[in-house]
């Protein structure tokens, strides 16, 4: 009998097999996991160099599903390596051998409505009526835009949000879509963007980068309003050889594979620079990433510099932005000298290139020369928050039909 764990997670039909939930332990290695489940380590030899990188990406925050038979033997396991991709381990029929693959995570997105009447304070009233702390906290974040506007007893807050569900359980953070605040008989709408930030208008100001040729005879100050734009580049000369991707289609393998960082081509021994000031949170060998330095920057950011030939810092040390922390190398699973730069925000991999800026040392050094250089300029544009019309219509429809507030179970 061939069991499909993906199907079982949805159907709960078990044929004597059992589904267990498991959390990856901090510092646990994949080979320890295999050992704990009596799986032969020969499996490791069949994992390609590229795929073995992801074994270091297994994160204690995600739930792992295991399918076991009556005797507790592991039949299948789904082990997330990011929000969208997971390792799929499966035991072959009538064999002690296991297969390894990386596949997309299956989840569905549900929409919910809630209406809360203000009695004591918004937080406790919302929590009491929907029984979901995470949604309540995201609502508070979206309503920050109201700062300074007092709400009163009897005011109502109606809102729509979505929650991704994996195996019938909330998966990742909920997303507030739109909120209507009814205060003193007046209605106000709060439109919420992809980041969960609320706006009283349907437009917001967004930054974008323009690349162009420019005659550089002086150093130009690029105004940036957000702290995250203060990150610099990890190398003095930048050549990106592979971009970040949560899941990209590999035409030769005919499968999806993520790349949790940006690769920069550079010669062995090239100095690696801290992309921002921070505290060294790790310095040493880190599985297939080889010699690694991690820096904690505050505001939820942590950067990782992999495959180094030589590390120049120690755990706990404070570093400045641009300080040399190590040198480019080829340690761990790597096909040639390069820097793999990873960047986490609150424990999740994000694309480093979205926060790195090229304004640099380099531009001020070139001050005395007249030269044509590629330059990035930060510009601003007004963008419309997605689906405002549809969300507003939906919300009004829910309100008009006296839709019941969805209550989560404990
Ligand atoms: Zn890489």
mmCIF file of C-alpha atoms and ligand atoms in Angstrom:
data_model
loop_
_atom_site.group_PDB
_atom_site.id
_atom_site.type_symbol
_atom_site.label_atom_id
_atom_site.label_comp_id
_atom_site.label_asym_id
_atom_site.label_seq_id
_atom_site.Cartn_x
_atom_site.Cartn_y
_atom_site.Cartn_z
ATOM 1 C CA UNK A 1 0.000 0.000 0.000
ATOM 2 C CA UNK A 2 1.445 3.316 -1.048
ATOM 3 C CA UNK A 3 0.505 6.152 1.312
ATOM 4 C CA UNK A 4 0.443 9.725 0.164
ATOM 5 C CA UNK A 5 1.218 11.961 3.123
ATOM 6 C CA UNK A 6 -0.088 14.964 1.221
ATOM 7 C CA UNK A 7 -3.425 13.262 0.838
ATOM 8 C CA UNK A 8 -3.491 11.915 4.388
ATOM 9 C CA UNK A 9 -2.860 15.342 5.837
ATOM 10 C CA UNK A 10 -6.085 16.485 4.262
ATOM 11 C CA UNK A 11 -8.229 13.385 4.594
ATOM 12 C CA UNK A 12 -7.198 11.961 7.979
ATOM 13 C CA UNK A 13 -7.758 8.442 6.658
ATOM 14 C CA UNK A 14 -5.063 6.408 8.237
ATOM 15 C CA UNK A 15 -5.045 2.672 7.400
ATOM 16 C CA UNK A 16 -3.218 2.061 10.678
ATOM 17 C CA UNK A 17 -0.620 4.709 9.879
ATOM 18 C CA UNK A 18 -0.199 7.724 12.136
ATOM 19 C CA UNK A 19 0.650 11.337 11.497
ATOM 20 C CA UNK A 20 2.902 13.017 14.031
ATOM 21 C CA UNK A 21 3.991 16.619 14.321
ATOM 22 C CA UNK A 22 7.559 17.452 15.104
ATOM 23 C CA UNK A 23 9.666 20.579 15.527
ATOM 24 C CA UNK A 24 13.273 20.702 14.425
ATOM 25 C CA UNK A 25 15.543 21.213 17.417
ATOM 26 C CA UNK A 26 17.938 24.135 17.377
ATOM 27 C CA UNK A 27 21.347 22.916 16.228
ATOM 28 C CA UNK A 28 20.035 19.504 15.153
ATOM 29 C CA UNK A 29 21.670 18.147 11.993
ATOM 30 C CA UNK A 30 19.989 16.216 9.215
ATOM 31 C CA UNK A 31 22.251 13.263 9.825
ATOM 32 C CA UNK A 32 21.154 13.187 13.511
ATOM 33 C CA UNK A 33 17.554 13.175 12.288
ATOM 34 C CA UNK A 34 18.251 10.169 10.058
ATOM 35 C CA UNK A 35 19.947 8.387 12.965
ATOM 36 C CA UNK A 36 16.990 9.050 15.280
ATOM 37 C CA UNK A 37 14.691 7.395 12.722
ATOM 38 C CA UNK A 38 17.003 4.470 11.947
ATOM 39 C CA UNK A 39 17.497 5.624 8.381
ATOM 40 C CA UNK A 40 20.767 4.619 6.722
ATOM 41 C CA UNK A 41 23.116 7.543 6.242
ATOM 42 C CA UNK A 42 23.883 6.231 2.773
ATOM 43 C CA UNK A 43 20.943 8.454 1.802
ATOM 44 C CA UNK A 44 23.252 11.461 2.249
ATOM 45 C CA UNK A 45 25.446 10.216 -0.619
ATOM 46 C CA UNK A 46 22.504 10.384 -2.996
ATOM 47 C CA UNK A 47 21.723 14.014 -2.217
ATOM 48 C CA UNK A 48 23.270 16.332 -4.783
ATOM 49 C CA UNK A 49 25.693 19.080 -3.742
ATOM 50 C CA UNK A 50 23.135 21.730 -4.598
ATOM 51 C CA UNK A 51 20.372 20.044 -2.590
ATOM 52 C CA UNK A 52 22.569 19.386 0.442
ATOM 53 C CA UNK A 53 22.762 23.156 0.998
ATOM 54 C CA UNK A 54 19.113 23.097 2.041
ATOM 55 C CA UNK A 55 19.795 20.666 4.883
ATOM 56 C CA UNK A 56 21.269 23.646 6.752
ATOM 57 C CA UNK A 57 18.109 25.676 6.064
ATOM 58 C CA UNK A 58 15.787 23.494 8.153
ATOM 59 C CA UNK A 59 14.255 25.927 10.593
ATOM 60 C CA UNK A 60 12.841 25.221 14.083
ATOM 61 C CA UNK A 61 9.888 27.565 13.445
ATOM 62 C CA UNK A 62 8.083 25.310 10.963
ATOM 63 C CA UNK A 63 6.065 22.202 11.763
ATOM 64 C CA UNK A 64 7.354 18.934 10.343
ATOM 65 C CA UNK A 65 4.817 16.206 9.527
ATOM 66 C CA UNK A 66 5.801 12.579 9.858
ATOM 67 C CA UNK A 67 3.833 9.577 8.717
ATOM 68 C CA UNK A 68 4.653 6.432 10.714
ATOM 69 C CA UNK A 69 3.398 2.863 10.556
ATOM 70 C CA UNK A 70 1.971 0.861 13.496
ATOM 71 C CA UNK A 71 5.498 0.026 14.682
ATOM 72 C CA UNK A 72 6.598 3.652 14.646
ATOM 73 C CA UNK A 73 8.714 3.305 11.521
ATOM 74 C CA UNK A 74 8.957 6.507 9.496
ATOM 75 C CA UNK A 75 7.198 6.131 6.152
ATOM 76 C CA UNK A 76 7.268 9.747 5.039
ATOM 77 C CA UNK A 77 8.291 13.155 6.342
ATOM 78 C CA UNK A 78 7.611 16.692 5.153
ATOM 79 C CA UNK A 79 10.318 19.064 6.398
ATOM 80 C CA UNK A 80 9.974 22.758 5.423
ATOM 81 C CA UNK A 81 13.099 24.672 4.408
ATOM 82 C CA UNK A 82 11.203 27.906 3.750
ATOM 83 C CA UNK A 83 7.650 29.217 3.654
ATOM 84 C CA UNK A 84 7.011 27.605 0.293
ATOM 85 C CA UNK A 85 9.355 24.632 -0.143
ATOM 86 C CA UNK A 86 9.904 21.440 1.833
ATOM 87 C CA UNK A 87 12.016 18.297 1.878
ATOM 88 C CA UNK A 88 9.997 15.164 1.157
ATOM 89 C CA UNK A 89 11.499 11.978 2.604
ATOM 90 C CA UNK A 90 9.733 8.771 1.656
ATOM 91 C CA UNK A 91 10.437 5.144 2.333
ATOM 92 C CA UNK A 92 10.365 2.849 -0.679
ATOM 93 C CA UNK A 93 7.893 -0.028 -0.586
ATOM 94 C CA UNK A 94 9.427 -3.315 0.623
ATOM 95 C CA UNK A 95 12.804 -1.713 1.132
ATOM 96 C CA UNK A 96 14.765 0.065 3.834
ATOM 97 C CA UNK A 97 15.795 2.731 1.327
ATOM 98 C CA UNK A 98 14.414 6.275 1.403
ATOM 99 C CA UNK A 99 13.952 8.798 -1.396
ATOM 100 C CA UNK A 100 14.772 12.482 -0.990
ATOM 101 C CA UNK A 101 13.135 15.299 -2.904
ATOM 102 C CA UNK A 102 12.297 18.969 -2.534
ATOM 103 C CA UNK A 103 8.711 19.916 -3.353
ATOM 104 C CA UNK A 104 6.365 22.903 -2.887
ATOM 105 C CA UNK A 105 4.436 23.099 0.414
ATOM 106 C CA UNK A 106 0.711 22.593 -0.049
ATOM 107 C CA UNK A 107 -1.563 25.035 1.693
ATOM 108 C CA UNK A 108 -4.845 26.808 1.109
ATOM 109 C CA UNK A 109 -5.754 30.413 1.853
ATOM 110 C CA UNK A 110 -9.035 31.086 3.678
ATOM 111 C CA UNK A 111 -10.776 34.410 4.177
ATOM 112 C CA UNK A 112 -12.473 35.402 7.458
ATOM 113 C CA UNK A 113 -14.662 38.237 8.680
ATOM 114 C CA UNK A 114 -14.861 39.719 12.169
ATOM 115 C CA UNK A 115 -16.793 42.519 13.817
ATOM 116 C CA UNK A 116 -15.853 43.764 17.262
ATOM 117 C CA UNK A 117 -17.763 46.163 19.500
ATOM 118 C CA UNK A 118 -15.549 48.237 21.754
ATOM 119 C CA UNK A 119 -16.141 47.671 25.465
ATOM 120 C CA UNK A 120 -12.857 47.895 27.320
ATOM 121 C CA UNK A 121 -9.980 48.192 24.883
ATOM 122 C CA UNK A 122 -9.552 47.136 21.310
ATOM 123 C CA UNK A 123 -6.946 44.456 21.981
ATOM 124 C CA UNK A 124 -8.801 42.529 24.686
ATOM 125 C CA UNK A 125 -12.183 42.972 22.973
ATOM 126 C CA UNK A 126 -10.831 41.632 19.677
ATOM 127 C CA UNK A 127 -9.029 38.746 21.345
ATOM 128 C CA UNK A 128 -12.176 37.822 23.277
ATOM 129 C CA UNK A 129 -14.363 37.779 20.187
ATOM 130 C CA UNK A 130 -12.091 35.942 17.703
ATOM 131 C CA UNK A 131 -9.892 33.867 20.060
ATOM 132 C CA UNK A 132 -6.796 34.360 17.928
ATOM 133 C CA UNK A 133 -3.796 36.235 19.269
ATOM 134 C CA UNK A 134 -1.890 36.434 16.021
ATOM 135 C CA UNK A 135 -4.817 37.988 14.109
ATOM 136 C CA UNK A 136 -5.401 40.419 16.978
ATOM 137 C CA UNK A 137 -1.768 41.536 16.888
ATOM 138 C CA UNK A 138 -1.838 42.056 13.136
ATOM 139 C CA UNK A 139 -5.015 44.117 13.489
ATOM 140 C CA UNK A 140 -3.256 46.339 16.045
ATOM 141 C CA UNK A 141 -0.376 46.814 13.611
ATOM 142 C CA UNK A 142 -2.728 47.846 10.794
ATOM 143 C CA UNK A 143 -4.540 50.277 13.087
ATOM 144 C CA UNK A 144 -1.343 52.057 14.147
ATOM 145 C CA UNK A 145 -2.186 54.529 11.399
ATOM 146 C CA UNK A 146 -5.046 55.760 13.618
ATOM 147 C CA UNK A 147 -2.614 56.917 16.301
ATOM 148 C CA UNK A 148 -4.059 59.936 17.991
ATOM 149 C CA UNK A 149 -7.638 59.158 17.069
ATOM 150 C CA UNK A 150 -9.416 58.081 20.250
ATOM 151 C CA UNK A 151 -11.964 55.257 19.992
ATOM 152 C CA UNK A 152 -14.954 55.124 22.302
ATOM 153 C CA UNK A 153 -17.229 52.643 24.007
ATOM 154 C CA UNK A 154 -19.674 51.317 21.427
ATOM 155 C CA UNK A 155 -17.493 51.976 18.376
ATOM 156 C CA UNK A 156 -17.210 48.972 16.054
ATOM 157 C CA UNK A 157 -14.281 47.574 14.118
ATOM 158 C CA UNK A 158 -15.092 45.284 11.192
ATOM 159 C CA UNK A 159 -12.360 43.626 9.161
ATOM 160 C CA UNK A 160 -11.442 40.934 6.667
ATOM 161 C CA UNK A 161 -8.300 38.851 6.881
ATOM 162 C CA UNK A 162 -6.849 35.771 5.262
ATOM 163 C CA UNK A 163 -5.058 32.882 6.913
ATOM 164 C CA UNK A 164 -3.067 30.230 5.122
ATOM 165 C CA UNK A 165 -3.930 26.717 6.296
ATOM 166 C CA UNK A 166 -1.584 23.740 6.117
ATOM 167 C CA UNK A 167 -3.102 20.393 7.089
ATOM 168 C CA UNK A 168 -6.173 22.239 8.496
ATOM 169 C CA UNK A 169 -4.031 24.315 10.847
ATOM 170 C CA UNK A 170 -3.078 27.999 10.608
ATOM 171 C CA UNK A 171 0.163 28.261 8.683
ATOM 172 C CA UNK A 172 2.331 31.399 8.873
ATOM 173 C CA UNK A 173 0.992 34.829 9.693
ATOM 174 C CA UNK A 174 -2.547 36.033 8.941
ATOM 175 C CA UNK A 175 -2.999 39.001 6.605
ATOM 176 C CA UNK A 176 -5.414 41.807 7.411
ATOM 177 C CA UNK A 177 -6.960 43.113 4.170
ATOM 178 C CA UNK A 178 -9.209 45.992 5.134
ATOM 179 C CA UNK A 179 -10.726 47.457 8.286
ATOM 180 C CA UNK A 180 -13.793 49.625 8.799
ATOM 181 C CA UNK A 181 -13.847 51.709 11.932
ATOM 182 C CA UNK A 182 -17.236 53.049 12.931
ATOM 183 C CA UNK A 183 -16.656 55.776 15.482
ATOM 184 C CA UNK A 184 -19.254 58.268 16.631
ATOM 185 C CA UNK A 185 -21.457 57.304 13.675
ATOM 186 C CA UNK A 186 -18.706 58.075 11.140
ATOM 187 C CA UNK A 187 -17.054 55.372 9.075
ATOM 188 C CA UNK A 188 -13.371 55.232 8.261
ATOM 189 C CA UNK A 189 -11.615 52.649 6.131
ATOM 190 C CA UNK A 190 -8.089 51.405 6.703
ATOM 191 C CA UNK A 191 -6.484 49.798 3.650
ATOM 192 C CA UNK A 192 -3.741 47.308 4.434
ATOM 193 C CA UNK A 193 -0.746 46.568 2.192
ATOM 194 C CA UNK A 194 1.200 43.315 1.692
ATOM 195 C CA UNK A 195 3.419 44.105 4.684
ATOM 196 C CA UNK A 196 0.420 44.499 7.002
ATOM 197 C CA UNK A 197 0.841 48.269 7.244
ATOM 198 C CA UNK A 198 -2.413 50.289 7.363
ATOM 199 C CA UNK A 199 -3.211 53.410 5.313
ATOM 200 C CA UNK A 200 -6.154 55.785 5.447
ATOM 201 C CA UNK A 201 -5.875 56.343 1.684
ATOM 202 C CA UNK A 202 -5.817 53.825 -1.127
ATOM 203 C CA UNK A 203 -2.391 55.090 -2.201
ATOM 204 C CA UNK A 204 0.989 54.842 -0.577
ATOM 205 C CA UNK A 205 4.467 56.117 -1.335
ATOM 206 C CA UNK A 206 6.887 53.390 -2.449
ATOM 207 C CA UNK A 207 10.613 53.543 -3.182
ATOM 208 C CA UNK A 208 12.233 52.018 -6.234
ATOM 209 C CA UNK A 209 15.716 51.970 -7.684
ATOM 210 C CA UNK A 210 16.745 53.256 -11.089
ATOM 211 C CA UNK A 211 20.032 52.091 -12.616
ATOM 212 C CA UNK A 212 21.723 54.238 -15.228
ATOM 213 C CA UNK A 213 25.039 55.511 -16.585
ATOM 214 C CA UNK A 214 26.215 58.646 -14.949
ATOM 215 C CA UNK A 215 29.294 60.803 -15.077
ATOM 216 C CA UNK A 216 30.711 60.532 -11.586
ATOM 217 C CA UNK A 217 32.771 63.509 -10.507
ATOM 218 C CA UNK A 218 31.545 63.837 -6.978
ATOM 219 C CA UNK A 219 29.911 61.706 -4.314
ATOM 220 C CA UNK A 220 26.215 61.995 -4.344
ATOM 221 C CA UNK A 221 24.062 61.589 -1.259
ATOM 222 C CA UNK A 222 21.084 59.365 -2.011
ATOM 223 C CA UNK A 223 18.290 60.173 0.394
ATOM 224 C CA UNK A 224 16.742 57.133 1.958
ATOM 225 C CA UNK A 225 14.036 57.236 4.574
ATOM 226 C CA UNK A 226 14.003 53.658 5.771
ATOM 227 C CA UNK A 227 16.592 52.163 8.064
ATOM 228 C CA UNK A 228 16.773 49.025 5.931
ATOM 229 C CA UNK A 229 18.177 51.033 3.034
ATOM 230 C CA UNK A 230 21.292 51.662 5.115
ATOM 231 C CA UNK A 231 22.765 48.252 4.268
ATOM 232 C CA UNK A 232 25.920 48.249 2.168
ATOM 233 C CA UNK A 233 27.420 45.649 -0.168
ATOM 234 C CA UNK A 234 29.456 42.697 1.187
ATOM 235 C CA UNK A 235 32.253 43.166 -1.380
ATOM 236 C CA UNK A 236 33.990 46.214 -2.843
ATOM 237 C CA UNK A 237 33.306 45.028 -6.386
ATOM 238 C CA UNK A 238 29.974 43.424 -7.022
ATOM 239 C CA UNK A 239 29.282 40.627 -9.517
ATOM 240 C CA UNK A 240 26.080 38.688 -8.837
ATOM 241 C CA UNK A 241 26.287 35.155 -10.213
ATOM 242 C CA UNK A 242 23.071 33.735 -8.783
ATOM 243 C CA UNK A 243 19.988 35.471 -7.481
ATOM 244 C CA UNK A 244 17.704 34.709 -4.545
ATOM 245 C CA UNK A 245 14.636 32.577 -5.172
ATOM 246 C CA UNK A 246 12.080 30.857 -2.923
ATOM 247 C CA UNK A 247 11.288 28.411 -5.641
ATOM 248 C CA UNK A 248 12.516 28.497 -9.161
ATOM 249 C CA UNK A 249 11.845 26.012 -11.894
ATOM 250 C CA UNK A 250 14.939 24.104 -12.865
ATOM 251 C CA UNK A 251 14.522 23.216 -16.551
ATOM 252 C CA UNK A 252 17.096 20.393 -16.513
ATOM 253 C CA UNK A 253 16.037 18.765 -13.235
ATOM 254 C CA UNK A 254 12.370 19.500 -14.071
ATOM 255 C CA UNK A 255 11.804 20.391 -10.429
ATOM 256 C CA UNK A 256 11.534 23.430 -8.158
ATOM 257 C CA UNK A 257 14.620 24.438 -6.203
ATOM 258 C CA UNK A 258 15.044 27.440 -3.900
ATOM 259 C CA UNK A 259 18.175 29.529 -3.502
ATOM 260 C CA UNK A 260 18.185 31.199 -0.088
ATOM 261 C CA UNK A 261 20.665 33.956 -0.785
ATOM 262 C CA UNK A 262 22.621 35.858 -3.385
ATOM 263 C CA UNK A 263 25.882 34.485 -4.821
ATOM 264 C CA UNK A 264 28.693 36.884 -5.660
ATOM 265 C CA UNK A 265 31.631 35.858 -7.813
ATOM 266 C CA UNK A 266 35.013 36.833 -6.336
ATOM 267 C CA UNK A 267 38.556 35.505 -6.066
ATOM 268 C CA UNK A 268 39.665 33.492 -3.056
ATOM 269 C CA UNK A 269 40.976 35.856 -0.394
ATOM 270 C CA UNK A 270 38.835 38.858 -1.358
ATOM 271 C CA UNK A 271 37.837 40.690 1.865
ATOM 272 C CA UNK A 272 34.233 40.279 3.011
ATOM 273 C CA UNK A 273 32.587 43.359 4.496
ATOM 274 C CA UNK A 274 29.841 43.509 7.118
ATOM 275 C CA UNK A 275 26.759 44.809 5.265
ATOM 276 C CA UNK A 276 25.782 46.724 8.382
ATOM 277 C CA UNK A 277 26.869 47.278 11.960
ATOM 278 C CA UNK A 278 25.986 44.504 14.380
ATOM 279 C CA UNK A 279 27.090 41.737 16.713
ATOM 280 C CA UNK A 280 28.697 38.493 15.522
ATOM 281 C CA UNK A 281 26.200 35.754 16.379
ATOM 282 C CA UNK A 282 28.091 32.853 14.771
ATOM 283 C CA UNK A 283 31.638 32.267 13.522
ATOM 284 C CA UNK A 284 32.728 28.785 12.499
ATOM 285 C CA UNK A 285 31.858 25.709 10.472
ATOM 286 C CA UNK A 286 28.181 25.522 9.454
ATOM 287 C CA UNK A 287 27.453 22.301 7.553
ATOM 288 C CA UNK A 288 27.472 22.597 3.795
ATOM 289 C CA UNK A 289 27.794 26.381 4.041
ATOM 290 C CA UNK A 290 31.428 25.793 5.121
ATOM 291 C CA UNK A 291 33.074 28.516 7.195
ATOM 292 C CA UNK A 292 30.367 30.970 8.113
ATOM 293 C CA UNK A 293 29.993 34.287 9.894
ATOM 294 C CA UNK A 294 26.567 35.486 10.989
ATOM 295 C CA UNK A 295 25.881 39.042 12.118
ATOM 296 C CA UNK A 296 22.817 40.173 14.050
ATOM 297 C CA UNK A 297 21.914 43.735 13.027
ATOM 298 C CA UNK A 298 18.816 44.590 15.015
ATOM 299 C CA UNK A 299 15.360 45.270 13.611
ATOM 300 C CA UNK A 300 15.101 41.492 13.052
ATOM 301 C CA UNK A 301 17.904 41.283 10.479
ATOM 302 C CA UNK A 302 20.666 38.675 10.494
ATOM 303 C CA UNK A 303 23.197 38.242 7.670
ATOM 304 C CA UNK A 304 25.194 35.106 6.785
ATOM 305 C CA UNK A 305 28.462 34.944 4.811
ATOM 306 C CA UNK A 306 29.203 31.411 3.597
ATOM 307 C CA UNK A 307 32.101 29.397 2.087
ATOM 308 C CA UNK A 308 34.816 31.616 3.622
ATOM 309 C CA UNK A 309 38.491 30.692 3.386
ATOM 310 C CA UNK A 310 39.329 32.466 6.619
ATOM 311 C CA UNK A 311 37.221 34.048 9.378
ATOM 312 C CA UNK A 312 38.457 37.214 11.039
ATOM 313 C CA UNK A 313 35.910 37.764 13.829
ATOM 314 C CA UNK A 314 34.691 36.055 16.993
ATOM 315 C CA UNK A 315 31.223 35.454 18.429
ATOM 316 C CA UNK A 316 30.030 38.386 20.531
ATOM 317 C CA UNK A 317 32.298 40.905 18.790
ATOM 318 C CA UNK A 318 30.754 44.202 17.669
ATOM 319 C CA UNK A 319 31.453 45.119 14.035
ATOM 320 C CA UNK A 320 30.983 48.311 12.068
ATOM 321 C CA UNK A 321 29.388 48.542 8.648
ATOM 322 C CA UNK A 322 32.045 47.823 6.006
ATOM 323 C CA UNK A 323 34.438 46.157 8.471
ATOM 324 C CA UNK A 324 36.323 43.112 7.122
ATOM 325 C CA UNK A 325 34.885 40.007 8.791
ATOM 326 C CA UNK A 326 36.542 37.286 6.673
ATOM 327 C CA UNK A 327 37.698 36.302 3.185
ATOM 328 C CA UNK A 328 36.100 34.709 0.140
ATOM 329 C CA UNK A 329 36.725 30.980 -0.130
ATOM 330 C CA UNK A 330 35.413 27.640 -1.285
ATOM 331 C CA UNK A 331 34.692 25.763 1.965
ATOM 332 C CA UNK A 332 31.653 23.514 2.440
ATOM 333 C CA UNK A 333 29.618 22.461 -0.563
ATOM 334 C CA UNK A 334 30.727 24.913 -3.189
ATOM 335 C CA UNK A 335 31.774 24.535 -6.803
ATOM 336 C CA UNK A 336 34.250 27.399 -6.784
ATOM 337 C CA UNK A 337 35.280 30.443 -4.739
ATOM 338 C CA UNK A 338 32.302 32.725 -4.192
ATOM 339 C CA UNK A 339 30.338 34.451 -1.468
ATOM 340 C CA UNK A 340 26.891 33.110 -0.671
ATOM 341 C CA UNK A 341 25.214 35.933 1.230
ATOM 342 C CA UNK A 342 22.066 34.996 3.164
ATOM 343 C CA UNK A 343 19.804 37.490 4.898
ATOM 344 C CA UNK A 344 17.143 36.660 7.464
ATOM 345 C CA UNK A 345 14.377 38.901 8.718
ATOM 346 C CA UNK A 346 12.758 37.651 11.918
ATOM 347 C CA UNK A 347 14.066 34.156 11.203
ATOM 348 C CA UNK A 348 13.028 33.869 7.554
ATOM 349 C CA UNK A 349 15.228 34.053 4.471
ATOM 350 C CA UNK A 350 14.628 37.150 2.370
ATOM 351 C CA UNK A 351 16.246 38.425 -0.826
ATOM 352 C CA UNK A 352 19.383 40.355 0.268
ATOM 353 C CA UNK A 353 19.271 42.491 -2.867
ATOM 354 C CA UNK A 354 16.036 44.114 -1.709
ATOM 355 C CA UNK A 355 17.871 45.811 1.151
ATOM 356 C CA UNK A 356 21.442 46.220 -0.127
ATOM 357 C CA UNK A 357 22.336 49.553 -1.663
ATOM 358 C CA UNK A 358 25.240 50.290 -3.906
ATOM 359 C CA UNK A 359 25.947 53.741 -2.537
ATOM 360 C CA UNK A 360 29.397 53.226 -1.239
ATOM 361 C CA UNK A 361 32.938 53.836 -0.440
ATOM 362 C CA UNK A 362 33.487 53.277 -4.132
ATOM 363 C CA UNK A 363 31.612 56.415 -5.163
ATOM 364 C CA UNK A 364 33.439 58.671 -2.792
ATOM 365 C CA UNK A 365 36.808 57.185 -3.781
ATOM 366 C CA UNK A 366 36.117 58.031 -7.429
ATOM 367 C CA UNK A 367 35.558 61.652 -6.473
ATOM 368 C CA UNK A 368 38.581 63.073 -8.309
ATOM 369 C CA UNK A 369 38.023 61.149 -11.539
ATOM 370 C CA UNK A 370 35.634 61.772 -14.339
ATOM 371 C CA UNK A 371 34.163 58.442 -15.201
ATOM 372 C CA UNK A 372 30.956 56.856 -16.443
ATOM 373 C CA UNK A 373 29.622 54.477 -13.864
ATOM 374 C CA UNK A 374 26.488 52.512 -13.244
ATOM 375 C CA UNK A 375 24.622 54.239 -10.460
ATOM 376 C CA UNK A 376 21.500 53.379 -8.556
ATOM 377 C CA UNK A 377 19.180 56.170 -7.543
ATOM 378 C CA UNK A 378 16.326 55.769 -5.126
ATOM 379 C CA UNK A 379 13.121 57.372 -6.401
ATOM 380 C CA UNK A 380 9.621 57.564 -5.058
ATOM 381 C CA UNK A 381 6.332 56.809 -6.673
ATOM 382 C CA UNK A 382 2.741 56.552 -5.598
ATOM 383 C CA UNK A 383 1.298 53.073 -5.795
ATOM 384 C CA UNK A 384 -2.236 51.892 -5.210
ATOM 385 C CA UNK A 385 -2.707 49.285 -2.490
ATOM 386 C CA UNK A 386 -3.806 46.020 -4.078
ATOM 387 C CA UNK A 387 -7.475 45.026 -4.387
ATOM 388 C CA UNK A 388 -8.862 47.948 -2.373
ATOM 389 C CA UNK A 389 -12.128 48.092 -4.321
ATOM 390 C CA UNK A 390 -12.819 44.358 -4.117
ATOM 391 C CA UNK A 391 -11.953 44.223 -0.419
ATOM 392 C CA UNK A 392 -14.147 47.194 0.405
ATOM 393 C CA UNK A 393 -17.093 45.707 -1.482
ATOM 394 C CA UNK A 394 -16.588 42.356 0.271
ATOM 395 C CA UNK A 395 -16.348 43.936 3.705
ATOM 396 C CA UNK A 396 -19.528 45.971 3.200
ATOM 397 C CA UNK A 397 -21.268 42.845 1.961
ATOM 398 C CA UNK A 398 -20.269 40.907 5.107
ATOM 399 C CA UNK A 399 -21.477 43.769 7.315
ATOM 400 C CA UNK A 400 -24.763 44.175 5.466
ATOM 401 C CA UNK A 401 -25.521 40.462 5.746
ATOM 402 C CA UNK A 402 -24.805 40.430 9.499
ATOM 403 C CA UNK A 403 -22.130 37.813 8.957
ATOM 404 C CA UNK A 404 -21.045 36.157 12.188
ATOM 405 C CA UNK A 405 -17.566 36.797 13.490
ATOM 406 C CA UNK A 406 -15.390 33.749 12.932
ATOM 407 C CA UNK A 407 -14.223 32.326 16.255
ATOM 408 C CA UNK A 408 -11.065 30.200 16.401
ATOM 409 C CA UNK A 409 -10.980 27.190 18.701
ATOM 410 C CA UNK A 410 -8.358 27.028 21.434
HETATM 411 ZN ZN1 LIG B 1 24.306 30.466 -2.971
#
